[in-house]
Structure formats: structure tokens, C-alpha cells
Coordinates of C-alpha atoms in Angstrom, one line a residue:
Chain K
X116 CA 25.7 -15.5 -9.8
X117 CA 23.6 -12.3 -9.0
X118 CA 19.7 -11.8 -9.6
X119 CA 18.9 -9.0 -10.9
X120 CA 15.3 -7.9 -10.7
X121 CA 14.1 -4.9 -12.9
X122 CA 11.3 -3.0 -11.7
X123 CA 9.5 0.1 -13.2
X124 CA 8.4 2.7 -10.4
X125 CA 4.1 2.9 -10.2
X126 CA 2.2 5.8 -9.4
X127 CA 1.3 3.9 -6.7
X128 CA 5.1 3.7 -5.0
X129 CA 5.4 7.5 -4.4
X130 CA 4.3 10.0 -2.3
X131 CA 3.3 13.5 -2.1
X132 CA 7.1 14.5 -2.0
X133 CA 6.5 13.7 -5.4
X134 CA 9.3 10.1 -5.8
X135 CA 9.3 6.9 -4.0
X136 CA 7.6 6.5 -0.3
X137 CA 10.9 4.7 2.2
X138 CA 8.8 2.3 3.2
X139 CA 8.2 1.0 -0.6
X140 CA 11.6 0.4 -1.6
X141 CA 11.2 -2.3 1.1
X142 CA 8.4 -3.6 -0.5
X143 CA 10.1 -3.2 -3.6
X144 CA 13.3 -5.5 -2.1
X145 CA 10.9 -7.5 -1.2
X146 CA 9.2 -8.4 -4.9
X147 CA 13.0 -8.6 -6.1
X148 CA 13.1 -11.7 -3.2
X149 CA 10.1 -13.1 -4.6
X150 CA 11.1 -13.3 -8.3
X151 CA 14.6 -15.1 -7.2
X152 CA 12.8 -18.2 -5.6
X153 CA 10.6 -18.1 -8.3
X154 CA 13.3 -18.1 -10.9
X155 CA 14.8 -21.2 -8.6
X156 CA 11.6 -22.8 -9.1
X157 CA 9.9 -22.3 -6.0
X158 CA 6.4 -22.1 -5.7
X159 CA 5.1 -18.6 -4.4
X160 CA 1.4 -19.6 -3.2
X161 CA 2.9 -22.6 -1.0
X162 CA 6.0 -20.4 0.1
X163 CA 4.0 -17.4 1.7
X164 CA 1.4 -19.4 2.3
X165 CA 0.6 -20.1 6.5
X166 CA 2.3 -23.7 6.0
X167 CA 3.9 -25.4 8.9
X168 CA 7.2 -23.7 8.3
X169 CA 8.1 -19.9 7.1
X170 CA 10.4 -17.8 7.1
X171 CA 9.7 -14.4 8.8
X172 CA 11.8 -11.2 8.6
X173 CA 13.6 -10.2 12.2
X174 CA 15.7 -7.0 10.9
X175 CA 15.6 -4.5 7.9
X176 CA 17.7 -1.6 7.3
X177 CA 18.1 0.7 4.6
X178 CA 20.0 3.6 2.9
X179 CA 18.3 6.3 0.7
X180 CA 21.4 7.5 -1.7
X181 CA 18.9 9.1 -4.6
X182 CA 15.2 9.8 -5.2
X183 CA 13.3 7.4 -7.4
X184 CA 10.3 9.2 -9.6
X185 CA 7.5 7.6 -11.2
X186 CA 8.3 5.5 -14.6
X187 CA 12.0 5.7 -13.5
X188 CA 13.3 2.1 -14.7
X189 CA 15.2 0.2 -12.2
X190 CA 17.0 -2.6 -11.1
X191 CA 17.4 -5.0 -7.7
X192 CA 20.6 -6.9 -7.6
X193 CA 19.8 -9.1 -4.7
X194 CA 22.8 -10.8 -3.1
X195 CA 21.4 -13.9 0.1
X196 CA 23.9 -15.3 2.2
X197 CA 23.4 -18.0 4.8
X198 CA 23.9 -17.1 8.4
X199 CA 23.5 -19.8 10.3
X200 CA 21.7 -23.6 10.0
X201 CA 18.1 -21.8 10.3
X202 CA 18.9 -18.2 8.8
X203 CA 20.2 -16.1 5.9
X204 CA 20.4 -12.3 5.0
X205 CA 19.7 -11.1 1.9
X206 CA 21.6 -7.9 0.7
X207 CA 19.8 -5.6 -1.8
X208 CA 21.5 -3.2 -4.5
X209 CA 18.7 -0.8 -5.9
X210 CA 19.7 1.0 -9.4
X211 CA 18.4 3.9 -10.8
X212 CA 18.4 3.7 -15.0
X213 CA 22.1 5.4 -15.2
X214 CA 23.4 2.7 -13.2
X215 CA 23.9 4.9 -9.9
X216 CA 22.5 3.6 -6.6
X217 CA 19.5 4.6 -5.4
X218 CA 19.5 2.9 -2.1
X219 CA 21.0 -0.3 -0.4
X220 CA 18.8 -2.6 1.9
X221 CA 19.4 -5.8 3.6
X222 CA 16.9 -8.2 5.2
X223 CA 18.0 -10.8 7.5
X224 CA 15.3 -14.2 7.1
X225 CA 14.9 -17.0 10.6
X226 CA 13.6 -20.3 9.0
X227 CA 10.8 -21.0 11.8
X228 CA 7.6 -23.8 12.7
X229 CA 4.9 -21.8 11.8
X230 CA 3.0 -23.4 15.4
X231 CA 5.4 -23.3 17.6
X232 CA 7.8 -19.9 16.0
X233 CA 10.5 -22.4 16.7
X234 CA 13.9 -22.1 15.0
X235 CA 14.0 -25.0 12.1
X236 CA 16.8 -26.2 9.7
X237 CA 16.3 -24.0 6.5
X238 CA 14.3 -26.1 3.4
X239 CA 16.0 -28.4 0.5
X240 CA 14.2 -25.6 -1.7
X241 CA 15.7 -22.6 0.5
X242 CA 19.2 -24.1 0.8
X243 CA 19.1 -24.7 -3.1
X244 CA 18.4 -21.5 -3.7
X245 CA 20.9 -20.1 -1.6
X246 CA 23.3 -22.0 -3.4
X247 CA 21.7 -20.8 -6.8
X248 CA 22.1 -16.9 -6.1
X249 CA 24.6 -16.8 -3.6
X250 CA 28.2 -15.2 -4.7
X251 CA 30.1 -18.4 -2.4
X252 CA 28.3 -21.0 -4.3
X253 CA 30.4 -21.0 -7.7
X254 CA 33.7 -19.4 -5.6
X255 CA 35.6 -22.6 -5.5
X256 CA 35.7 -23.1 -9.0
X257 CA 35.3 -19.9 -10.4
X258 CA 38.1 -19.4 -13.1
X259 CA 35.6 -16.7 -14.7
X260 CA 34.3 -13.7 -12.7
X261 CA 31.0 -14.2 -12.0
X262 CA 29.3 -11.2 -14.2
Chain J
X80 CA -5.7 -2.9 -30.4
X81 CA -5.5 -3.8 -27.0
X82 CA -3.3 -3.4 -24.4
X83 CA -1.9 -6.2 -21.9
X84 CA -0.1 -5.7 -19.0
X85 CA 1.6 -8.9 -17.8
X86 CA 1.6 -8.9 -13.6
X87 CA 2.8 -11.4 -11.2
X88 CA 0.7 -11.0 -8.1
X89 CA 3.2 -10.3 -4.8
X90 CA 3.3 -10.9 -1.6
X91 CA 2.4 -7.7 -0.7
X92 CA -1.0 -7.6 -2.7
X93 CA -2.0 -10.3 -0.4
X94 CA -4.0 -9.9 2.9
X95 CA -4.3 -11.8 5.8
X96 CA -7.4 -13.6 3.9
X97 CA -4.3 -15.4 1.6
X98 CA -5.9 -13.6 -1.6
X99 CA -4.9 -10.1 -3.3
X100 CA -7.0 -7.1 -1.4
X101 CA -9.5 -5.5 -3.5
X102 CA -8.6 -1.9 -3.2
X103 CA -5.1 -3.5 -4.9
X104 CA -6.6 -5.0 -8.0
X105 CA -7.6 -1.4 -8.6
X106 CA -3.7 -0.1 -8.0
X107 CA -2.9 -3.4 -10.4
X108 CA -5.2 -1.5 -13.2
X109 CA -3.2 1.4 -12.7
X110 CA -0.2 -0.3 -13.5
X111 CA -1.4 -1.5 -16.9
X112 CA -2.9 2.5 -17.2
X113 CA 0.7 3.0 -16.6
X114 CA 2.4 0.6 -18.4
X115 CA -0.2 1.7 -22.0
X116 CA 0.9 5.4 -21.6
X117 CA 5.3 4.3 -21.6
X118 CA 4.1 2.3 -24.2
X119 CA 3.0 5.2 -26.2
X120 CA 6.2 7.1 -25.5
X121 CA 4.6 9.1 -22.7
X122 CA 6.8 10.4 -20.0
X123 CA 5.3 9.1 -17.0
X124 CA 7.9 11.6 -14.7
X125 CA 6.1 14.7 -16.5
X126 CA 2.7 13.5 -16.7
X127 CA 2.1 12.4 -13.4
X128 CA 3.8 15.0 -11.6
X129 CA 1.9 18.2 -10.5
X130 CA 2.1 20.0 -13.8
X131 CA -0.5 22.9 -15.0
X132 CA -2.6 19.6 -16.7
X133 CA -3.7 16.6 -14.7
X134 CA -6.1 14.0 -15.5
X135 CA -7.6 12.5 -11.8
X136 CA -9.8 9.7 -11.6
X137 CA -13.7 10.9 -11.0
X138 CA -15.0 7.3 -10.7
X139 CA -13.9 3.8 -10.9
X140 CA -15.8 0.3 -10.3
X141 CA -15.4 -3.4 -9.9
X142 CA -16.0 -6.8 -10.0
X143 CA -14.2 -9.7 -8.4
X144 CA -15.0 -13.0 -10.1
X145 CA -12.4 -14.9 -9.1
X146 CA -9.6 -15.0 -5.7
X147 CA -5.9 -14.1 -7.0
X148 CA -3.1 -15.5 -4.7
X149 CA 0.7 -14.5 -4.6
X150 CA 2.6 -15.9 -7.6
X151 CA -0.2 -15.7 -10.1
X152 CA 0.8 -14.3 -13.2
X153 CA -2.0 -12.6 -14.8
X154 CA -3.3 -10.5 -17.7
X155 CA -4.9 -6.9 -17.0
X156 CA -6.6 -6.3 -20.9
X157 CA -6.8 -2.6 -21.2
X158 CA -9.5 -1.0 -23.8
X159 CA -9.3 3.0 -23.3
X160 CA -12.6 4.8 -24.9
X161 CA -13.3 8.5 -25.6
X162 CA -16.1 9.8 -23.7
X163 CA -16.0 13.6 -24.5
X164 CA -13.4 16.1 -25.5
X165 CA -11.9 16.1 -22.0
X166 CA -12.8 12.4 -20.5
X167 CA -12.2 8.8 -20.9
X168 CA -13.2 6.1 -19.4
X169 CA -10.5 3.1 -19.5
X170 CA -12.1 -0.9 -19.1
X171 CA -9.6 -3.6 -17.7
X172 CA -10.0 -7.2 -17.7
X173 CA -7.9 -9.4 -15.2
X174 CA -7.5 -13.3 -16.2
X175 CA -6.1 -15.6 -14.1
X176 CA -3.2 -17.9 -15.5
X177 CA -6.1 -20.1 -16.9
X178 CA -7.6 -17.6 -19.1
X179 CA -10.6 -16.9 -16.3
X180 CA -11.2 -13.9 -15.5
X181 CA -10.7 -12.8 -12.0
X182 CA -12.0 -9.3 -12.3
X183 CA -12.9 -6.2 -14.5
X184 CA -12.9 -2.8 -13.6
X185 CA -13.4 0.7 -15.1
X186 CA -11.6 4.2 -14.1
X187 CA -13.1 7.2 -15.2
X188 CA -10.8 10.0 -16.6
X189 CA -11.2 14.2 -16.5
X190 CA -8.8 16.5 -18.0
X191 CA -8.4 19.8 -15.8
X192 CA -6.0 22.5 -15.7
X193 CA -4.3 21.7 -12.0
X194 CA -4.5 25.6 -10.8
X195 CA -8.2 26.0 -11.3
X196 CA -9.8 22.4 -11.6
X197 CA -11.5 23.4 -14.5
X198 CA -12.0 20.9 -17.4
X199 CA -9.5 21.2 -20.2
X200 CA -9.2 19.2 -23.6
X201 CA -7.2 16.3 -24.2
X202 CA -4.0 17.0 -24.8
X203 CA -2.8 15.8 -27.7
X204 CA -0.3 12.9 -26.2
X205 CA -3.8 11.3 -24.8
X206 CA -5.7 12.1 -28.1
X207 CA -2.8 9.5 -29.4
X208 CA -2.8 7.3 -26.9
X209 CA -6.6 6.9 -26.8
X210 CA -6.3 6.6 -30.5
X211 CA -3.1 3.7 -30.5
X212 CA -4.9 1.6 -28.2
X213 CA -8.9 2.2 -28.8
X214 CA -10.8 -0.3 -30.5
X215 CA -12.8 2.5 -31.9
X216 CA -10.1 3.7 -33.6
X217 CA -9.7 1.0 -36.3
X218 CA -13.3 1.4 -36.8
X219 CA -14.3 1.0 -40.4
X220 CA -17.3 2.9 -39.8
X221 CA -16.7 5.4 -37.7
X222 CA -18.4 7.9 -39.7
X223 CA -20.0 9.9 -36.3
X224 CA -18.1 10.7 -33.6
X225 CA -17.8 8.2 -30.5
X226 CA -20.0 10.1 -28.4
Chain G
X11 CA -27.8 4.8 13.6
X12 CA -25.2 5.7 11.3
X13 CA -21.6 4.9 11.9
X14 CA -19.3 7.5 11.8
X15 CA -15.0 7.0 11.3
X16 CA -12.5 9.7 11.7
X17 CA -9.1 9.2 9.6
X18 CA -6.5 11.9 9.1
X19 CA -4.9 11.3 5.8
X20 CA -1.7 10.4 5.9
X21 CA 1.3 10.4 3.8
X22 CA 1.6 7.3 2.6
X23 CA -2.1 7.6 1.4
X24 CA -0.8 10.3 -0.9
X25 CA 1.0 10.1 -4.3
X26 CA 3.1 12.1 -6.9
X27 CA 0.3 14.1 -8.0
X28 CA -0.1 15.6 -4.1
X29 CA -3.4 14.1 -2.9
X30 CA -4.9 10.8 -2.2
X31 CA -4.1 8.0 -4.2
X32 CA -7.4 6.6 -5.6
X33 CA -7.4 3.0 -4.8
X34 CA -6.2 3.9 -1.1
X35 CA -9.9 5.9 -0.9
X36 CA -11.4 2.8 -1.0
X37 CA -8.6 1.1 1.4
X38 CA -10.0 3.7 3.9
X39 CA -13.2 2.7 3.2
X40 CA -12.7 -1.0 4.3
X41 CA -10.7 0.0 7.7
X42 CA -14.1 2.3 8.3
X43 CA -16.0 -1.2 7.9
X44 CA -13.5 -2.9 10.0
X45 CA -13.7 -0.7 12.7
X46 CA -17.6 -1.1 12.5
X47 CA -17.1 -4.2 13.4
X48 CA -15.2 -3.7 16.5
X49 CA -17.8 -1.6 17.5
X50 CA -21.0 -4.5 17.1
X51 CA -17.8 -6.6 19.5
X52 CA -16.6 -8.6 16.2
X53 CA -13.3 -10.1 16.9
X54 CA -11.2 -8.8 13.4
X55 CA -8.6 -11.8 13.8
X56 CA -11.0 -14.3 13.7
X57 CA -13.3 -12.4 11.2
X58 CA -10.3 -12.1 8.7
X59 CA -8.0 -14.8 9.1
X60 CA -8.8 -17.5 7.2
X61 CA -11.6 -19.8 9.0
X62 CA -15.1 -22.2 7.2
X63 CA -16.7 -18.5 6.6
X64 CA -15.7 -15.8 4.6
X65 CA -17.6 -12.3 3.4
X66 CA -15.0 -11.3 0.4
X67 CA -16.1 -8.3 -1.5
X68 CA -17.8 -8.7 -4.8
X69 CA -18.3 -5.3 -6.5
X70 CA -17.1 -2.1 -5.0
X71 CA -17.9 1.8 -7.1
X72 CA -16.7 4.9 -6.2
X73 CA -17.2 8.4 -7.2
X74 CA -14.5 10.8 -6.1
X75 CA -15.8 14.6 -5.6
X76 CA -12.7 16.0 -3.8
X77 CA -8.8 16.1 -3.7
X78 CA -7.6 14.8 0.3
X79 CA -4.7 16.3 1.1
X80 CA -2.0 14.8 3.8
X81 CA -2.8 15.9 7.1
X82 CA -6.8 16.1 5.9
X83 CA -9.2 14.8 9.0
X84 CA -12.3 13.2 7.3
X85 CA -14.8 11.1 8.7
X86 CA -16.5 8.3 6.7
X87 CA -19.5 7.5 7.2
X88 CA -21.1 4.0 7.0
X89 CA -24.1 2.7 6.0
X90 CA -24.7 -1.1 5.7
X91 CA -27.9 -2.6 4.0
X92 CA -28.8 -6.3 4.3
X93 CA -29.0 -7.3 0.1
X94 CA -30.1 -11.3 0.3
X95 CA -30.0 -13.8 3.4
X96 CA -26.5 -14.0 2.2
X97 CA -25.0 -10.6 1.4
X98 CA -25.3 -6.8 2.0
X99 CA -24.3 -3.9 0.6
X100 CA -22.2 -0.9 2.8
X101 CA -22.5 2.3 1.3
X102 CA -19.6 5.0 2.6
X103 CA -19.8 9.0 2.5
X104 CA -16.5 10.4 3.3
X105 CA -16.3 13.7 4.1
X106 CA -13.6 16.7 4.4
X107 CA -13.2 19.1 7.7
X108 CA -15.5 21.6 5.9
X109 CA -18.4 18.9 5.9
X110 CA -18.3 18.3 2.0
X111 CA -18.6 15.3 0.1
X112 CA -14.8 14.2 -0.8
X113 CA -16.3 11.2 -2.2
X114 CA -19.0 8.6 -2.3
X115 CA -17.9 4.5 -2.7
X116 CA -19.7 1.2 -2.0
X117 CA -19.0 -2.3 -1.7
X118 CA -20.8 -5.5 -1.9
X119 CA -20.2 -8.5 0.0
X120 CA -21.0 -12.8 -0.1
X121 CA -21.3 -14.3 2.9
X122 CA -19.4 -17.7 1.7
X123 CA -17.9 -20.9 2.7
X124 CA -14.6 -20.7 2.3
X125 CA -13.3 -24.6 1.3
X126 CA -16.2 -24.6 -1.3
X127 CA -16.9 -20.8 -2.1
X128 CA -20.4 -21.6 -2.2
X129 CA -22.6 -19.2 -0.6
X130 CA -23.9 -19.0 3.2
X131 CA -26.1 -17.5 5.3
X132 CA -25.5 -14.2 7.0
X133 CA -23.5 -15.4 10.4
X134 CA -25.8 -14.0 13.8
X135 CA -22.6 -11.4 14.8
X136 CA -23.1 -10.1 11.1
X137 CA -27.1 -10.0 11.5
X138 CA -26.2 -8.4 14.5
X139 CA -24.1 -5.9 13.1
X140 CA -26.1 -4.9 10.0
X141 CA -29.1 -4.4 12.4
X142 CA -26.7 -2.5 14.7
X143 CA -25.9 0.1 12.1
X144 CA -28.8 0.1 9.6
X145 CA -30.8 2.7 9.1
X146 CA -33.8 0.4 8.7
X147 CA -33.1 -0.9 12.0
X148 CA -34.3 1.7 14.2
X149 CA -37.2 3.0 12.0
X150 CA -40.2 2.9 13.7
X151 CA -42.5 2.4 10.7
X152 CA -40.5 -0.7 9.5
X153 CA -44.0 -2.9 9.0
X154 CA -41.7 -4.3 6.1
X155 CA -38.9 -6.6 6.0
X156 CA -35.5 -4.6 4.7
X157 CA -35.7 -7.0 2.1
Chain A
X111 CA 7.9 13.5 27.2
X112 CA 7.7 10.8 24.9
X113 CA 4.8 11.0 22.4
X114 CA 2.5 8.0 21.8
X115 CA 0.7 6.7 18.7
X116 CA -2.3 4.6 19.2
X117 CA -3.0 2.4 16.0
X118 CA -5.1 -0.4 15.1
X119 CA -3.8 -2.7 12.8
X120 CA -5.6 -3.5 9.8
X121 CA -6.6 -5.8 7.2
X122 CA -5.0 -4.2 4.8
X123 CA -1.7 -4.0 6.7
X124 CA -1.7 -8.0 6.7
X125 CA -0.2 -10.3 4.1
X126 CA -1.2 -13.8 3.2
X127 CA 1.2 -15.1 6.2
X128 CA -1.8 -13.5 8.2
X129 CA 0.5 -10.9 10.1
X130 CA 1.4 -7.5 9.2
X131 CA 3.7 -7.0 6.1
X132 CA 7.3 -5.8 7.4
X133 CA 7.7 -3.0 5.4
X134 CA 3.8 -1.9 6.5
X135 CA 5.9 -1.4 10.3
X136 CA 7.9 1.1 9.3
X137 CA 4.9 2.9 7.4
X138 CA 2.8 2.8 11.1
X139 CA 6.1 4.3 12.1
X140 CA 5.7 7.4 9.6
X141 CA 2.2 7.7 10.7
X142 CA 3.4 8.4 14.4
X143 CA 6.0 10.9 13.3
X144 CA 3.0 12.6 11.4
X145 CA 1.0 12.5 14.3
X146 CA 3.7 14.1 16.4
X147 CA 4.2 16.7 13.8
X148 CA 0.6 17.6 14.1
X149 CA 0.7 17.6 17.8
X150 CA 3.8 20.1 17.7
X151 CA 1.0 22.6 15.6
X152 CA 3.0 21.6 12.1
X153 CA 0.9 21.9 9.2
X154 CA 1.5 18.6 7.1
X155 CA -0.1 19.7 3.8
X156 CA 2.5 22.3 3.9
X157 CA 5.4 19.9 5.7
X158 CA 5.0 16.6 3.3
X159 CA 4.6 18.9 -0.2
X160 CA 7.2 19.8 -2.5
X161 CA 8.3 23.1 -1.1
X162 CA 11.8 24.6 -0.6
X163 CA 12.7 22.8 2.2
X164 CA 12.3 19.0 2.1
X165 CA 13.1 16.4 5.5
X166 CA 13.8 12.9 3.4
X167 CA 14.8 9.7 5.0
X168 CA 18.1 9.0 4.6
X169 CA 18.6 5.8 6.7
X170 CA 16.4 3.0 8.2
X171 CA 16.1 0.1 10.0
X172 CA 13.8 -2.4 12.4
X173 CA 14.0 -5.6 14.6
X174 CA 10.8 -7.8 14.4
X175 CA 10.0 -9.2 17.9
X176 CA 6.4 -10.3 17.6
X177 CA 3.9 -11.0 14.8
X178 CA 0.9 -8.1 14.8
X179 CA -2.5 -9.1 13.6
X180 CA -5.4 -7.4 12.1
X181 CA -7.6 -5.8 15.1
X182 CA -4.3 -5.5 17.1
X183 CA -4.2 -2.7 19.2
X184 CA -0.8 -1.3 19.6
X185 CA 0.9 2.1 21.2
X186 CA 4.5 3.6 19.2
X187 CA 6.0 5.1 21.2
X188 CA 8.3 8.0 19.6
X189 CA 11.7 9.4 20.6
X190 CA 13.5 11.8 18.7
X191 CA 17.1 13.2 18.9
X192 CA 19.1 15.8 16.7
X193 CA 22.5 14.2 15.4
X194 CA 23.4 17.6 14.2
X195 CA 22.3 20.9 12.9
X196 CA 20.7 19.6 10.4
X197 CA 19.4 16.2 11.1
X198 CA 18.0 14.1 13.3
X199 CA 16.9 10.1 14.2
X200 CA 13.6 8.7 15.5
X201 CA 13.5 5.9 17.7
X202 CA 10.5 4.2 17.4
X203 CA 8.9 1.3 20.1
X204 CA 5.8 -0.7 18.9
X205 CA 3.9 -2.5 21.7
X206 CA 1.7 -4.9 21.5
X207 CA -1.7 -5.2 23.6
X208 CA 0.3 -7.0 26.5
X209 CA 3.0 -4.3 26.8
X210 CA 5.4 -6.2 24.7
X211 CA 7.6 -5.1 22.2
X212 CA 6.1 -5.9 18.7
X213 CA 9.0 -4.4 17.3
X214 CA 11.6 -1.3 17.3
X215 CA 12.6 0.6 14.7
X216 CA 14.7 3.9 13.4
X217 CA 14.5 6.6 10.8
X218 CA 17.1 9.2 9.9
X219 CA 15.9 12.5 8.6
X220 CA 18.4 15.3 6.8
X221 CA 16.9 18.7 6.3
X222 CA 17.5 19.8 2.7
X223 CA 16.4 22.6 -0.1
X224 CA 14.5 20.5 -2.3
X225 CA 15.9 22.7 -5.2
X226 CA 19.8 22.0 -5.0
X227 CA 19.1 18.7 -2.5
X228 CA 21.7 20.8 -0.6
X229 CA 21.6 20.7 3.6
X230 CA 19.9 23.2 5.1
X231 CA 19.4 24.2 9.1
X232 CA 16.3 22.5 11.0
X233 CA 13.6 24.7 10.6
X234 CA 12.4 26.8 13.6
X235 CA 9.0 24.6 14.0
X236 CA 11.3 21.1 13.5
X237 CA 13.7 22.3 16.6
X238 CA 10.2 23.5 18.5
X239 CA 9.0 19.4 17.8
X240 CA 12.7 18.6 18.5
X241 CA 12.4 19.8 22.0
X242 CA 8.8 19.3 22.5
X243 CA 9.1 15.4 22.2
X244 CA 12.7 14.7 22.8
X245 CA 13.9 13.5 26.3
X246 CA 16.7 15.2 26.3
X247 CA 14.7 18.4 26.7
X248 CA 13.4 17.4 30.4
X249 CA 17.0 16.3 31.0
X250 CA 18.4 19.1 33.3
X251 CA 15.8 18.1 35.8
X252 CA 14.7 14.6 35.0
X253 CA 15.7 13.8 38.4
X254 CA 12.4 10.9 37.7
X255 CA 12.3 8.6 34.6
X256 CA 10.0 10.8 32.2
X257 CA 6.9 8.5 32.3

């Protein structure tokens, strides 16, 4: 199963080039990320709040296939995938409104002690939700494509 | 009628303080600005690129009642009101997931011809707009002119 | 004493329309404040994480006079004014290379504690700071109190 | 010759984690290019507007080493390098207070007509930069490390 996020482009998200700033389409990933542990009932406030554990960003990346204007209507197909006991990556589609991409984007996620930025076992919650959105979760038994 | 704009508050609103950044709730406003003008089939691609009309901001204000954190959802209440036959002046009221409100905030609104920065009248796109989502415009009694 | 910021606008302070997004004005405002306080020898970590005090802004205005372009060097210039034993006001006056007014904004701010968000005295390094850089500090005529 | 960018962080580059926002990085990074740019004599009203020739991103990525607080001062440090005739890549060190890598990063640029979105030669002032702040330029004689 795939989340898909759809987001309308602001004002606020471009530039004087006239379409979207780089940097936003990050941020953009980024609120996509957000509404998939929400939709897997996580709580936001506690999540990127300064609790004893959290789970920083190490890498981005990101390729710019098409310009994104202001009111375009587009979508996030956000893809996570564990990489290790304490890690994941998250892989980002972004859409432009006749279904071409716009740009790709990954962030890679270290699940750390907030006091000590010691390497931790990723959460019940974060685990679940891997399991939720991931494409390897429903691969066993998955007599029906998944979309 | 009035116009609400449904907003989850995201990480990225947030500042080091744990609660959205002020100049934000302003961008927030924006949004539902945004968000009103789609609504009234406006072509937000056209009307907020650099065409021979623009309409900048020449003042807006604030006040914060109440701290929003990442993974509110809130309300931003949008009442737009005529204020001469080139200006408008747009009122916004944030509540909180509770009802509460955690701000309000005005933008002030100038129709100029881009080339010249010269005032210019409504076009008539706004004229509806203003008109769609006024509460003047319903006015049984609105036997003078607004102003 | 006035206190004086110089910011060249950049790109990501811009938008579709070509000049400089509203909202971010008053963004450039606070970093002016911010870097105030360095100057009165306020550590901004400690100031703005979040600790027992806090000084969250309550009302801000702006007028905006002037487009900013990219590249654009202004300075902004900072005015605090103690408004209570617990609050002040900071009035800003940003100005373009030619020496004109690009715009005009204030904000208000409540000195609070932060687990109860009830109010609290002015802390000594803010005293110290509006005394530092208010123009009713060095007047020599000041028989009365600012306030 | 390398070219350095001094920048403070501030609040407003902070999220509720109480560290600068990842995608906020990579803007810091776009303000050092600017800089550069402006250092090389390039007008950026005329540079970053919508005129025939446009310099998009194409491609980026960053490794996060260290978190950055607000009142952080920290130096990026610029490199770039042509990958062809019509493109080229910054390289992009951000160090921290104490000399430490807060986190690197990249951009890819591709010189196009904004009209057609067709490649298009660097311009004479982006070769000028090119070889004002690349290291290769020094190379024939960089007998010593460049700083």
C-alpha cells in the first residue's frame, strides 16, 4: 500500500523564477511524511516534539524533472523502507496534475536518544507504520497488486 | 458566506519555541486567501504571476491568542470586504481544534496596473469573488454602497 | 541609540509575483530583533529554546511602502519601547539602498512563564537590552519614567 | 579560492525539534551561491528573474552531520565545478562554530532558455564566477593547498 499525499502549490512555495523554490519541494516531502504517521495514527505534537527519542534526517537528495506553478494540484506518493534495526528511508514520487513527475526525493531517517544522539531500535509506532505503508509488508500474500 | 480553509499545522510551521512562528500564521492566511480565490474558479497560475494587474498587500496585522503546535488541525474563517473601487481588506479567524481562537489577522488589498504601480479597479473576477464570499453581499439592506 | 540591521534580500525571500513575499517582511523583522539581542550579549539558544521564561509575540502590524527585489541590501532599523513591567513593543523601519521607507512593521511582546503562560516580569538581560537600544535611554531630559 | 558564506542561524530556520529544519540547509546553501554571485559583480534582480536565460536546479542532495541551533554561527564554504558546457555542480561545506562539519551538501545547475526550457551555453558572467571561485582555476600552479 502507497500513501498518497495531495498537496496544492501556495504562493508562498515559489520563487521569483516564478514556480516552486528546490528547497520547498523538500519541505513539501516532508508534510507528505507527516500526514502518513498521522494517517497510521501517530500523534504529530509528541512525534516532533524534543522527547527522549527522535528521528533526525542524515541524507536528502532530489531530482527536479518539471516546474511546479502556483495552484498547480499535486500529489506525493511516499514509499518508506526499513534500513536497518534503527533506520529507514523514505522514497518520494511528486506528481504534477497530468500525472507526469515533477521531481523524485528520498530521505533516509536514524531512530536516535534525543540526550545522548545514540542509535536506538526504531518505535512500536514507527515499525507499525512501516509495515502500514511499506510495499514489502502485504508482498507475501499479495494475490492482488497492490493499487 | 464565509470561507474556511481547513489547515493541519506542519512541522515546518514550527520553531525552535515548539509552537507555529508568527510571521507563518500570516503565510497560513494566505493559504485560505488562496484557497477562497480556486474556490471561485480563479486561476491562481494567471493571477499570481507577474501579469499587467496585480493586487500586493499594503498592510496586514495580528493577533496571537492562543500557541498552535504541529498536528493541529485548524480553521482560518475568511470574511473579504470592499473598501473602495480598487481595495479590500480580507479578516481571518484561526480556531484551534477546540473552537478557540488562536489568532485573527487582516491583509489589506490594492489593485495596480504592474507596469506603473498605479491604482486600477477591481477586476471583475475580484468584484465576484468579493461578492461570493462577503457578508455584505447578502445584505438585505444594502441600499448605500459599503463605503 | 538606534539599532541598525543590514539584510540583502535573498531568493527564497521572494515569490511568483517577483518581489518579497509579505509574511517573510516580517520574518526579517524578527532576525533584526534577534540579532539585537546578540548585540546587548543575549545567548539566542537559551533565549529561544524552550526554558521557565518565554517573550512570544502578541500582536505584530505592518505597512508595506515598497517592492524588495532579490539581491536588494536594506537595513532595518530597530526601535524597542518598554510597554508594562512585563512587555514592550519593537517598532522596525526597513529601508531600501536609496534610503526610502520599503516598509514600516511592529511587534508586541509578553514576557511569560512558559509551564503556566501567566505573565512575568521583564528578565534583567531584557531590561538591559531595551535600555541598551531605547531611545529613551540616552535622553538627557528623561525626568520621567518611559512608562 | 574557495568563497565563504558567513550566516547566523535563526529562529526562524528552527523547527520544534529545536534544530534547524533540513530542508532550511539547503536554502542557507542557495544563499551562499547568491552571495558568490554577487561577489563575481552578477546582478541578482536580473540573474533570479524570469528572463531568457534561466539556471534551475536540476539535482540535490545533503548529509546531516551535526544539529545547528538558533544563534549558531557557521561558515559554507562553496566550491563550484562545470560538468559540461552547459552545467555545472556546487559543493557546499557547512561548519559549525568549532570547525566541524554541520553538514555537506550539492546542487546541480543546467543553463536553459526559459522560453523553450531548451539548454543553452553558460553565460559569459557564469564562466567568469566559474573560474573566479572554482579550484580548478588556481590548478596549474596550486603547487600549495588553496587556503
Amino acid at each position: 500500500m502507497t500513501f498518497d499525499f495531495l498537496r496544492t502549490i501556495r504562493f508562498q512555495d515559489t520563487d521569483a523564477a516564478g514556480v516552486v523554490y528546490f528547497a520547498r519541494l523538500l519541505s513539501i516531502c516532508h508534510e507528505a511524511y507527516e500526514a502518513s504517521l498521522q494517517a497510521s495514527g501517530i500523534d504529530l505534537k509528541t512525534f516532533f516534539s524534543r522527547g527522549a527519542i527522535a528521528v533526525p534526517i542524515t541524507h536528502t537528495a532530489a531530482d527536479f524533472h518539471r516546474p511546479l506553478l502556483c495552484g498547480d494540484e499535486i500529489i506525493v506518493r511516499l514509499t518508506p523502507t526499513p534500513t536497518g534495526p534503527d533506520s529507514f528511508e523514505i522514497a518520494y514520487q511528486m506528481l504534477n496534475a497530468g500525472g507526469k513527475s515533477a521531481a523524485i526525493a528520498t530521505t533516509r531517517h536514524v531512530c536516535i536518544e534525543t540526550a545522548t544522539r545514540q542509535r536506538h531500535p526504531l518505535t512500536p509506532e514507527l515499525t507499525q507504520w512501516l509495515q502500514q505503508w511499506s510495499p514489502t509488508d502485504s508482498s507475501p500474500t499479495a494475490a492482488t497488486p497492490p493499487d
